[in-house]
XYZ file of C-alpha atoms in Angstrom:
436
model
C 184.927 70.466 182.179
C 185.209 70.399 178.520
C 187.394 67.341 178.700
C 184.957 65.520 180.908
C 182.082 66.101 178.548
C 184.126 64.920 175.739
C 184.928 61.710 177.497
C 181.340 60.998 178.426
C 180.219 61.524 174.886
C 182.894 59.189 173.617
C 181.980 56.472 176.079
C 178.340 56.544 175.094
C 179.235 56.310 171.419
C 181.453 53.309 172.045
C 178.726 51.513 173.966
C 176.199 52.185 171.265
C 178.623 50.974 168.700
C 179.302 47.769 170.611
C 175.593 47.071 170.933
C 175.040 47.723 167.293
C 177.862 45.378 166.391
C 176.565 42.662 168.683
C 172.977 42.567 167.283
C 173.854 41.995 163.658
C 175.962 39.026 164.678
C 173.042 37.396 166.363
C 170.873 37.945 163.404
C 173.487 36.564 161.139
C 173.761 33.435 163.273
C 170.035 32.894 163.123
C 170.006 33.336 159.398
C 172.858 30.952 158.988
C 171.133 28.400 161.086
C 167.941 28.741 159.131
C 169.731 28.410 155.830
C 171.627 25.413 157.119
C 168.499 23.639 158.171
C 166.787 24.268 154.872
C 169.772 22.934 152.931
C 170.403 19.960 155.142
C 166.811 18.780 155.062
C 166.110 19.461 151.407
C 165.271 15.869 150.611
C 163.722 14.743 153.883
C 161.229 16.197 156.281
C 162.026 16.597 159.950
C 159.525 15.573 162.613
C 159.090 19.158 163.665
C 158.260 20.299 160.122
C 155.861 17.409 159.641
C 154.149 18.355 162.839
C 153.873 21.879 161.643
C 152.452 20.753 158.305
C 149.848 18.587 159.992
C 148.748 21.458 162.151
C 148.191 23.546 159.016
C 151.210 25.861 159.549
C 154.235 26.377 157.392
C 157.679 27.450 158.397
C 157.591 30.310 155.880
C 153.911 31.333 156.196
C 152.267 32.944 159.199
C 150.003 30.780 161.297
C 146.323 30.792 160.321
C 143.572 30.622 162.830
C 142.071 27.246 163.283
C 138.467 27.190 161.999
C 137.740 23.544 161.865
C 134.039 22.948 162.414
C 133.077 26.566 161.568
C 130.919 26.692 158.347
C 131.529 29.404 155.705
C 128.804 32.029 155.409
C 126.283 30.888 152.770
C 124.644 33.266 150.213
C 121.144 34.257 151.177
C 118.636 32.711 148.797
C 115.850 34.890 147.427
C 112.250 33.835 147.487
C 110.135 33.325 144.383
C 108.174 36.502 145.095
C 111.368 38.571 145.196
C 112.612 37.010 141.949
C 109.276 37.633 140.259
C 109.202 41.208 141.564
C 112.699 41.831 140.153
C 111.658 40.351 136.812
C 108.541 42.506 136.775
C 110.601 45.628 137.535
C 113.015 44.759 134.730
C 110.110 44.193 132.323
C 108.548 47.520 133.310
C 111.833 49.350 132.783
C 112.236 47.691 129.404
C 108.675 48.575 128.386
C 109.220 52.166 129.553
C 112.363 52.397 127.428
C 110.495 50.961 124.464
C 107.631 53.432 124.968
C 110.046 56.353 125.148
C 111.799 55.099 122.042
C 108.480 54.732 120.214
C 107.408 58.215 121.370
C 110.652 59.706 120.083
C 110.170 57.876 116.795
C 106.599 59.185 116.509
C 107.731 62.729 117.270
C 110.442 62.451 114.651
C 107.977 61.083 112.108
C 105.482 63.812 112.977
C 108.162 66.455 112.466
C 109.000 64.947 109.106
C 105.339 64.929 108.078
C 104.937 68.524 109.273
C 107.968 69.586 107.270
C 106.607 67.733 104.256
C 103.229 69.445 104.644
C 104.907 72.818 104.913
C 106.960 72.152 101.800
C 103.871 71.053 99.890
C 101.927 74.096 101.103
C 104.782 76.368 100.030
C 104.951 74.667 96.645
C 101.176 74.927 96.205
C 101.238 78.596 97.158
C 104.078 79.161 94.752
C 102.192 77.372 91.976
C 99.145 79.604 92.573
C 101.039 82.750 91.673
C 99.951 84.210 88.323
C 103.326 83.743 86.622
C 103.400 80.066 87.620
C 99.691 79.427 87.261
C 99.867 80.706 83.696
C 102.123 77.759 82.876
C 99.459 75.282 83.989
C 96.745 76.707 81.696
C 96.024 75.247 78.283
C 93.997 77.096 75.642
C 91.799 74.587 73.781
C 90.766 75.750 70.295
C 88.073 74.025 68.247
C 89.333 72.935 64.795
C 86.337 74.595 63.111
C 87.750 78.020 63.993
C 90.930 77.357 61.996
C 88.899 77.356 58.799
C 88.161 81.065 59.190
C 90.436 83.697 57.708
C 92.720 85.336 60.263
C 92.572 82.523 62.823
C 96.337 82.064 62.462
C 96.753 85.348 64.380
C 95.527 83.621 67.520
C 97.875 80.656 67.188
C 100.887 82.846 66.391
C 100.185 85.039 69.413
C 99.859 82.055 71.770
C 103.111 80.613 70.418
C 104.876 83.961 70.817
C 103.793 84.155 74.473
C 104.915 80.517 74.946
C 101.487 79.600 76.266
C 100.246 76.061 75.964
C 97.434 75.482 73.489
C 95.808 72.477 71.881
C 93.571 71.974 68.878
C 90.816 69.518 69.758
C 87.091 69.183 69.226
C 84.917 70.951 71.791
C 81.389 70.334 73.009
C 80.383 73.616 71.447
C 81.474 74.089 67.827
C 83.625 77.190 67.179
C 84.395 77.588 70.887
C 87.551 78.187 72.913
C 87.941 76.729 76.406
C 90.660 76.544 79.083
C 91.931 73.658 81.181
C 94.097 73.894 84.290
C 96.505 71.253 85.583
C 95.885 70.382 89.206
C 98.902 70.669 91.543
C 98.030 67.372 93.279
C 96.305 65.012 90.914
C 95.792 61.293 91.323
C 98.511 60.453 88.817
C 100.199 63.841 88.680
C 98.440 64.736 85.404
C 94.978 65.643 86.618
C 93.318 68.660 85.049
C 90.083 70.576 85.449
C 88.135 72.556 82.891
C 87.580 76.226 83.586
C 84.112 77.763 83.602
C 84.887 80.323 80.922
C 83.795 79.501 77.373
C 84.244 81.776 74.348
C 82.036 81.175 71.307
C 83.197 82.904 68.128
C 80.380 83.609 65.626
C 80.026 85.797 62.601
C 77.111 88.181 62.181
C 75.060 85.740 60.063
C 75.281 82.960 62.676
C 74.431 85.404 65.424
C 71.309 86.595 63.594
C 70.219 82.964 63.219
C 70.637 82.558 66.960
C 68.572 85.692 67.616
C 65.785 84.341 65.434
C 65.888 80.993 67.272
C 65.720 82.702 70.669
C 62.811 84.862 69.493
C 60.901 81.792 68.343
C 61.620 80.040 71.635
C 60.339 83.017 73.621
C 57.210 83.185 71.515
C 56.582 79.503 72.203
C 56.740 80.165 75.986
C 60.224 78.811 76.570
C 60.044 75.553 74.651
C 63.518 74.589 73.466
C 62.360 72.489 70.540
C 63.486 73.122 66.963
C 66.119 75.633 67.979
C 68.920 76.814 65.712
C 72.151 75.038 64.910
C 74.218 77.013 67.473
C 71.551 77.667 70.069
C 70.699 74.001 70.598
C 74.207 72.788 71.640
C 74.659 75.990 73.652
C 71.523 75.473 75.719
C 72.343 71.782 76.121
C 75.798 72.653 77.446
C 74.336 75.187 79.889
C 71.722 72.728 81.084
C 74.442 70.154 81.706
C 76.654 72.573 83.640
C 74.931 75.697 84.939
C 78.233 77.188 86.165
C 79.515 77.755 82.654
C 80.039 81.390 81.689
C 79.657 81.801 77.917
C 80.773 84.858 75.989
C 79.618 85.390 72.405
C 82.240 87.074 70.220
C 80.418 88.361 67.132
C 82.796 89.361 64.353
C 82.117 91.102 61.044
C 84.936 92.703 59.097
C 82.722 94.682 56.728
C 80.893 96.912 59.219
C 81.965 98.445 62.523
C 79.752 97.181 65.333
C 82.053 98.068 68.204
C 79.765 99.186 70.994
C 78.944 98.087 74.531
C 76.039 96.025 75.809
C 74.028 99.128 76.633
C 74.213 100.687 73.166
C 73.289 98.425 70.267
C 72.121 101.113 67.908
C 74.017 99.888 64.855
C 73.227 96.267 65.629
C 69.577 97.071 66.126
C 69.450 98.856 62.802
C 71.077 95.893 61.064
C 68.750 93.375 62.677
C 65.727 95.490 61.951
C 66.685 95.898 58.323
C 67.595 92.260 57.721
C 65.193 90.476 60.060
C 62.358 92.946 60.408
C 62.447 92.746 64.203
C 61.461 95.592 66.493
C 63.603 97.110 69.225
C 61.594 95.468 72.008
C 62.041 92.050 70.444
C 65.788 92.499 70.120
C 66.058 93.757 73.703
C 64.022 90.787 74.944
C 66.417 88.398 73.195
C 69.487 90.102 74.684
C 67.955 90.170 78.180
C 67.142 86.474 77.945
C 70.688 85.598 76.875
C 72.355 87.703 79.529
C 70.093 87.328 82.560
C 68.533 83.923 82.062
C 71.454 82.040 80.500
C 74.420 84.135 81.703
C 75.615 84.692 78.122
C 77.517 87.899 77.413
C 77.771 89.520 74.005
C 80.837 91.310 72.630
C 81.000 92.800 69.120
C 84.461 92.762 67.519
C 86.046 93.700 64.189
C 88.096 90.604 63.421
C 90.542 88.027 64.708
C 92.907 90.634 66.084
C 90.285 91.687 68.619
C 89.368 88.041 69.228
C 93.019 87.280 69.988
C 93.236 90.220 72.405
C 90.085 89.040 74.173
C 91.392 85.462 74.499
C 94.713 86.727 75.900
C 92.883 88.935 78.416
C 90.736 86.011 79.594
C 93.826 83.797 79.889
C 95.626 86.331 82.082
C 92.511 86.794 84.223
C 92.243 83.027 84.747
C 95.891 82.864 85.807
C 95.261 85.477 88.519
C 92.035 83.920 89.750
C 93.415 81.198 92.142
C 95.662 83.628 94.003
C 92.834 86.160 94.342
C 90.484 83.499 95.705
C 93.127 82.472 98.232
C 93.580 86.089 99.281
C 89.851 86.649 99.654
C 89.430 83.568 101.867
C 92.159 84.663 104.265
C 91.049 86.577 107.324
C 92.010 90.222 107.486
C 94.672 90.752 110.164
C 93.220 94.022 111.397
C 89.752 92.561 112.076
C 89.385 91.085 115.552
C 87.050 88.121 115.932
C 83.926 88.821 117.964
C 84.384 92.583 118.090
C 82.129 95.293 116.746
C 83.928 97.693 114.418
C 81.622 100.627 115.237
C 82.280 100.579 118.979
C 81.429 98.616 122.094
C 78.306 96.532 122.586
C 75.950 97.489 125.431
C 73.901 94.758 127.044
C 70.470 95.146 128.647
C 71.937 95.187 132.137
C 74.075 98.215 131.218
C 77.387 96.395 130.931
C 79.484 97.961 128.210
C 78.573 101.591 128.915
C 82.008 102.275 130.383
C 83.586 101.064 127.127
C 81.296 103.363 125.131
C 82.284 106.272 127.366
C 85.984 105.457 126.830
C 85.490 105.189 123.043
C 83.751 108.565 123.043
C 86.749 110.243 124.657
C 89.169 108.482 122.290
C 87.439 110.128 119.320
C 89.203 113.354 120.238
C 92.467 114.060 118.486
C 95.654 112.828 120.240
C 93.748 111.119 123.071
C 95.211 107.672 123.705
C 93.379 104.728 125.311
C 95.454 105.235 128.466
C 94.249 108.838 128.779
C 90.647 107.774 128.147
C 90.930 105.039 130.805
C 92.221 107.590 133.323
C 89.330 109.963 132.654
C 86.712 107.192 132.834
C 88.235 105.913 136.081
C 87.937 109.369 137.671
C 84.494 110.091 136.188
C 82.706 106.825 135.240
C 79.973 108.603 133.237
C 79.599 111.828 131.203
C 76.979 113.066 133.668
C 79.444 112.915 136.550
C 81.986 114.895 134.513
C 79.392 117.558 133.672
C 78.407 117.821 137.348
C 82.072 118.302 138.216
C 82.303 121.129 135.685
C 79.181 122.778 137.117
C 80.553 122.631 140.654
C 83.499 124.846 139.713
C 83.044 128.616 139.657
C 85.724 129.881 137.247
C 86.345 129.005 133.596
C 90.021 128.347 134.165
C 89.300 125.791 136.867
C 86.915 123.978 134.553
C 89.456 123.854 131.739
C 92.130 122.483 134.070
C 89.908 119.992 135.882
C 91.510 116.949 134.208
C 95.044 118.355 133.880
C 96.306 116.862 137.151
C 95.140 113.266 136.555
C 98.009 110.736 136.378
C 98.229 108.522 133.305
C 100.118 105.207 133.630
C 101.431 103.917 130.330
C 104.392 101.644 129.693
C 105.554 101.696 133.286
C 105.740 105.485 133.312
C 103.473 108.078 134.864
C 102.562 111.447 133.406
C 99.766 113.958 133.734
C 97.045 114.577 131.204
C 98.040 118.196 130.889
C 96.107 121.443 130.358
C 95.780 121.054 126.573
C 93.844 117.766 126.557
C 91.870 118.875 129.632
C 90.747 122.091 127.873
C 89.866 120.145 124.706
C 87.665 117.706 126.628
C 85.979 120.635 128.392
C 85.207 122.405 125.103
C 83.892 119.139 123.604
C 81.334 118.583 126.368
C 80.297 122.183 127.096
C 80.524 124.077 123.774
C 77.273 125.294 122.194
C 78.754 125.961 118.744
C 78.664 122.832 116.545
C 81.277 124.357 114.185
C 83.802 125.003 116.970
C 87.316 123.711 116.314
C 88.484 121.929 119.445
C 92.254 122.145 118.774
């Protein structure tokens, strides 16, 4: 059997081989024929190939379907309305992009302006500090003061402190004024004159002024024929009523250092030299201080004058920052609230807030505890009635101990200590009783 199978297998392989050998030969013959035809008719066209060319077919290309008389599909033409609608949509999209671009540009410009404003505000605030504001002050000294002995002490002191000062004629002779450079002037060099004015006089000039004021008061306030220093002073005050003038009276021979309330030595000198009474002298001083806002300071010499000028300069350097601080609202004051408690209207609204505030006055009683007590007993009368309904003292003290207090997402009880303290507060008869 093995031999028979072997033979059958061999026969099949031979037949397959013969078939395989036969097929390539046919193919080769066809190829040879095709090649022969193409080479033989290289220069001339056969009738069969011409026929094939006329019918639109080629010997090397596959046949194409005949579509003679069938028109190619034409592109659909849009109407004018559709074209205009597309143009309008494109214009709208373009305008929207331009608007968004302009909005982004405006936002960017606004941010730049806001940053610039913040920088300017920070610079202005920095310039208002006393150490920086002192650099913008200029002490203006009248040249007439430099003719007095000891005036060089003032200039040397200002130069030692590196403070700016100038020597120029003033509206009031023998006066010292201050000017401040503005942080934002029109040309960057704007300045404003301060209200403080210091007038340095010796005792003789001051007595002449007292006599002039006395004559003016006797003539019922007429400012005619006034003294040499009083006339320009009153004219300056009439021109600018906000000026604050300080008279520095110096005399190196006698000691007149005293305050405005005690002018005993000055009164004695004026009485002896001018023959004026105490009431007359007091009337002159009251007129200068209350009616004209002129203060009087008695000093020994230019050393005290220099100290006074330095003190005024430092005070003026601190003034802008203090004014800015005073204008700012206090952070612990709430707008529209009453610091003393809660407001009660005519209809009774607000009484529950008053009741809660009353409980919060006790030591270590938080607003959450007070809200719990007021929720359980909306009025003091209801709490007192609850106390009266209990028979024992211990029950009254622990009436509020079991109430739950919700604070910060947690719950706890009021406890016996706070409950007993509230009970003693509302039921004790001794006003001196210590609740804790």
